[in-house]
Amino acid sequence: MSPDEYCQQKAAQSGSSFYYSFLFLSPERRRAITALYAFCREVDDTVDECTDVSIARAKLAWWRTEIGTMVNGTPTHPVTKALQPHLDVYSLEVTHLLAIIDGMEMDLDQTRYLDFAGLRKYCWHVASVVGILSAKIFGVTNIRTLEYAEKLGLAFQLTNIIRDVGEDARKGRIYLPINELQQFNVTAADILNARHTEDFEKLMQFQAERAQHCYDEALSILPKEDRRAQRPGLIMASIYRALLNEIQRDGFHVLNQRISLTPIRKLWLAWTTYIRG
């Protein structure tokens, strides 16, 4: 299996909404974004699938070393072998790749966030940076496009947090800011014990409105001249926002189930977003 084939398999197996946006890219850009996505999946799985924290830290340290090896032109992992040819072509910064690893390591150090400022820092590492790197691969002529990508990455991560409240709680993690739980009279025990209450719905509505605002803000600052190139990101926004709307319509019943869109619906949203330009 070639490095590109390895990354393609990694992306396809995930079933992620991101995969649908890759379908409309040119072959070269598709290979680059698939390699980037596979890198994110590899380091994320290092934390999510490893029960021993010390082993997870050692694996993340290995990935940091491997990034240095990749930059020096001698990558050893299929993902870095696939990603290395695209670094200079799309001006992908090593500091951003390392920032993603830092974000994954935050999950080993922290399971609660006092306020939104702290949560936003986490989101920057695990999502906004990915948005910036992705936007560069899609094509950027106006620097404000990177601002749009950073904001859109935040919107995606906030949507993920809303969708995965119950799943994260079963791993002992609560990403919803502590001061906002207190504001809506929801305790950590309520979430850990999957108690769906009226106060919980109000808390989640507050989170959803923040995410919706981030989508609106991101889309409002996307420069017109880069809109066509950034269609993959707009496809992702369409899918993720449809998911968020679905969760809202369902009354935020996310503590005991994972709400998702069907592959057919994702493909339809991807196609309709693409043809609208």
PDB file of N, CA and C in Angstrom, residues 159-170 176 191 194-196 200-201 203-205 207 243-244 246-248 250-260:
ATOM      1  N   THR A 159     -19.525  22.576  17.297  1.00  0.00           N
ATOM      2  CA  THR A 159     -20.569  21.630  16.883  1.00  0.00           C
ATOM      3  C   THR A 159     -20.223  20.225  17.350  1.00  0.00           C
ATOM      4  N   ASN A 160     -18.962  19.840  17.205  1.00  0.00           N
ATOM      5  CA  ASN A 160     -18.525  18.525  17.689  1.00  0.00           C
ATOM      6  C   ASN A 160     -18.761  18.372  19.184  1.00  0.00           C
ATOM      7  N   ILE A 161     -18.440  19.414  19.923  1.00  0.00           N
ATOM      8  CA  ILE A 161     -18.597  19.370  21.383  1.00  0.00           C
ATOM      9  C   ILE A 161     -20.062  19.181  21.749  1.00  0.00           C
ATOM     10  N   ILE A 162     -20.949  19.887  21.055  1.00  0.00           N
ATOM     11  CA  ILE A 162     -22.387  19.752  21.311  1.00  0.00           C
ATOM     12  C   ILE A 162     -22.852  18.335  20.988  1.00  0.00           C
ATOM     13  N   ARG A 163     -22.441  17.827  19.827  1.00  0.00           N
ATOM     14  CA  ARG A 163     -22.848  16.487  19.411  1.00  0.00           C
ATOM     15  C   ARG A 163     -22.346  15.411  20.372  1.00  0.00           C
ATOM     16  N   ASP A 164     -21.128  15.592  20.900  1.00  0.00           N
ATOM     17  CA  ASP A 164     -20.449  14.521  21.634  1.00  0.00           C
ATOM     18  C   ASP A 164     -20.495  14.675  23.148  1.00  0.00           C
ATOM     19  N   VAL A 165     -21.405  15.491  23.667  1.00  0.00           N
ATOM     20  CA  VAL A 165     -21.439  15.722  25.114  1.00  0.00           C
ATOM     21  C   VAL A 165     -21.504  14.406  25.888  1.00  0.00           C
ATOM     22  N   GLY A 166     -22.437  13.535  25.499  1.00  0.00           N
ATOM     23  CA  GLY A 166     -22.591  12.263  26.211  1.00  0.00           C
ATOM     24  C   GLY A 166     -21.398  11.349  26.019  1.00  0.00           C
ATOM     25  N   GLU A 167     -20.927  11.240  24.798  1.00  0.00           N
ATOM     26  CA  GLU A 167     -19.787  10.375  24.494  1.00  0.00           C
ATOM     27  C   GLU A 167     -18.540  10.830  25.243  1.00  0.00           C
ATOM     28  N   ASP A 168     -18.303  12.134  25.276  1.00  0.00           N
ATOM     29  CA  ASP A 168     -17.151  12.666  26.001  1.00  0.00           C
ATOM     30  C   ASP A 168     -17.292  12.436  27.508  1.00  0.00           C
ATOM     31  N   ALA A 169     -18.513  12.589  28.007  1.00  0.00           N
ATOM     32  CA  ALA A 169     -18.743  12.384  29.440  1.00  0.00           C
ATOM     33  C   ALA A 169     -18.405  10.955  29.843  1.00  0.00           C
ATOM     34  N   ARG A 170     -18.711  10.008  28.968  1.00  0.00           N
ATOM     35  CA  ARG A 170     -18.404   8.600  29.280  1.00  0.00           C
ATOM     36  C   ARG A 170     -16.898   8.349  29.295  1.00  0.00           C
ATOM     37  N   LEU A 176     -17.849  21.601  28.043  1.00  0.00           N
ATOM     38  CA  LEU A 176     -18.675  22.778  28.293  1.00  0.00           C
ATOM     39  C   LEU A 176     -18.076  23.551  29.464  1.00  0.00           C
ATOM     40  N   ILE A 191     -24.355  15.842  33.856  1.00  0.00           N
ATOM     41  CA  ILE A 191     -23.859  15.423  32.543  1.00  0.00           C
ATOM     42  C   ILE A 191     -23.246  14.031  32.604  1.00  0.00           C
ATOM     43  N   ALA A 194     -25.910  11.578  32.677  1.00  0.00           N
ATOM     44  CA  ALA A 194     -26.829  11.681  31.533  1.00  0.00           C
ATOM     45  C   ALA A 194     -28.233  12.120  31.939  1.00  0.00           C
ATOM     46  N   ARG A 195     -28.293  13.136  32.798  1.00  0.00           N
ATOM     47  CA  ARG A 195     -29.602  13.660  33.216  1.00  0.00           C
ATOM     48  C   ARG A 195     -30.020  14.803  32.281  1.00  0.00           C
ATOM     49  N   HIS A 196     -30.969  14.518  31.420  1.00  0.00           N
ATOM     50  CA  HIS A 196     -31.468  15.519  30.476  1.00  0.00           C
ATOM     51  C   HIS A 196     -32.582  16.309  31.147  1.00  0.00           C
ATOM     52  N   PHE A 200     -30.578  21.784  31.206  1.00  0.00           N
ATOM     53  CA  PHE A 200     -29.577  21.279  30.268  1.00  0.00           C
ATOM     54  C   PHE A 200     -29.909  21.749  28.854  1.00  0.00           C
ATOM     55  N   GLU A 201     -31.174  21.697  28.476  1.00  0.00           N
ATOM     56  CA  GLU A 201     -31.575  22.152  27.141  1.00  0.00           C
ATOM     57  C   GLU A 201     -31.254  23.636  26.949  1.00  0.00           C
ATOM     58  N   LEU A 203     -28.887  25.295  28.492  1.00  0.00           N
ATOM     59  CA  LEU A 203     -27.427  25.368  28.384  1.00  0.00           C
ATOM     60  C   LEU A 203     -26.981  25.035  26.966  1.00  0.00           C
ATOM     61  N   MET A 204     -27.572  23.982  26.412  1.00  0.00           N
ATOM     62  CA  MET A 204     -27.169  23.549  25.077  1.00  0.00           C
ATOM     63  C   MET A 204     -27.640  24.526  24.002  1.00  0.00           C
ATOM     64  N   GLN A 205     -28.778  25.149  24.215  1.00  0.00           N
ATOM     65  CA  GLN A 205     -29.241  26.168  23.275  1.00  0.00           C
ATOM     66  C   GLN A 205     -28.269  27.339  23.246  1.00  0.00           C
ATOM     67  N   GLN A 207     -25.067  27.096  23.850  1.00  0.00           N
ATOM     68  CA  GLN A 207     -23.894  26.627  23.115  1.00  0.00           C
ATOM     69  C   GLN A 207     -24.151  26.643  21.606  1.00  0.00           C
ATOM     70  N   LEU A 243     -26.123  19.378  10.656  1.00  0.00           N
ATOM     71  CA  LEU A 243     -26.068  18.523  11.840  1.00  0.00           C
ATOM     72  C   LEU A 243     -26.462  19.301  13.087  1.00  0.00           C
ATOM     73  N   LEU A 244     -25.916  20.504  13.229  1.00  0.00           N
ATOM     74  CA  LEU A 244     -26.249  21.336  14.384  1.00  0.00           C
ATOM     75  C   LEU A 244     -27.742  21.638  14.422  1.00  0.00           C
ATOM     76  N   GLU A 246     -30.097  19.836  13.178  1.00  0.00           N
ATOM     77  CA  GLU A 246     -30.776  18.576  13.508  1.00  0.00           C
ATOM     78  C   GLU A 246     -30.759  18.338  15.016  1.00  0.00           C
ATOM     79  N   ILE A 247     -29.613  18.599  15.634  1.00  0.00           N
ATOM     80  CA  ILE A 247     -29.488  18.429  17.086  1.00  0.00           C
ATOM     81  C   ILE A 247     -30.432  19.387  17.819  1.00  0.00           C
ATOM     82  N   GLN A 248     -30.510  20.621  17.329  1.00  0.00           N
ATOM     83  CA  GLN A 248     -31.419  21.597  17.935  1.00  0.00           C
ATOM     84  C   GLN A 248     -32.868  21.155  17.807  1.00  0.00           C
ATOM     85  N   ASP A 250     -33.969  18.223  17.576  1.00  0.00           N
ATOM     86  CA  ASP A 250     -34.183  17.027  18.391  1.00  0.00           C
ATOM     87  C   ASP A 250     -34.229  17.350  19.884  1.00  0.00           C
ATOM     88  N   GLY A 251     -34.027  18.624  20.239  1.00  0.00           N
ATOM     89  CA  GLY A 251     -34.082  19.008  21.654  1.00  0.00           C
ATOM     90  C   GLY A 251     -32.826  18.685  22.431  1.00  0.00           C
ATOM     91  N   PHE A 252     -31.705  18.571  21.721  1.00  0.00           N
ATOM     92  CA  PHE A 252     -30.399  18.344  22.346  1.00  0.00           C
ATOM     93  C   PHE A 252     -30.345  17.040  23.153  1.00  0.00           C
ATOM     94  N   HIS A 253     -30.926  15.980  22.610  1.00  0.00           N
ATOM     95  CA  HIS A 253     -30.841  14.675  23.264  1.00  0.00           C
ATOM     96  C   HIS A 253     -29.520  14.001  22.873  1.00  0.00           C
ATOM     97  N   VAL A 254     -28.448  14.551  23.417  1.00  0.00           N
ATOM     98  CA  VAL A 254     -27.097  14.116  23.053  1.00  0.00           C
ATOM     99  C   VAL A 254     -26.385  13.361  24.176  1.00  0.00           C
ATOM    100  N   LEU A 255     -27.051  13.194  25.306  1.00  0.00           N
ATOM    101  CA  LEU A 255     -26.401  12.549  26.436  1.00  0.00           C
ATOM    102  C   LEU A 255     -26.367  11.030  26.293  1.00  0.00           C
ATOM    103  N   ASN A 256     -27.349  10.482  25.607  1.00  0.00           N
ATOM    104  CA  ASN A 256     -27.426   9.026  25.475  1.00  0.00           C
ATOM    105  C   ASN A 256     -27.337   8.542  24.037  1.00  0.00           C
ATOM    106  N   GLN A 257     -27.165   9.456  23.110  1.00  0.00           N
ATOM    107  CA  GLN A 257     -27.081   9.054  21.710  1.00  0.00           C
ATOM    108  C   GLN A 257     -26.190  10.029  20.939  1.00  0.00           C
ATOM    109  N   ARG A 258     -25.730   9.574  19.793  1.00  0.00           N
ATOM    110  CA  ARG A 258     -24.926  10.406  18.906  1.00  0.00           C
ATOM    111  C   ARG A 258     -25.758  10.683  17.661  1.00  0.00           C
ATOM    112  N   ILE A 259     -26.160  11.903  17.483  1.00  0.00           N
ATOM    113  CA  ILE A 259     -26.974  12.286  16.340  1.00  0.00           C
ATOM    114  C   ILE A 259     -26.064  12.516  15.140  1.00  0.00           C
ATOM    115  N   SER A 260     -26.433  11.977  13.996  1.00  0.00           N
ATOM    116  CA  SER A 260     -25.614  12.127  12.795  1.00  0.00           C
ATOM    117  C   SER A 260     -26.502  12.208  11.563  1.00  0.00           C
TER     118      SER A 260
END
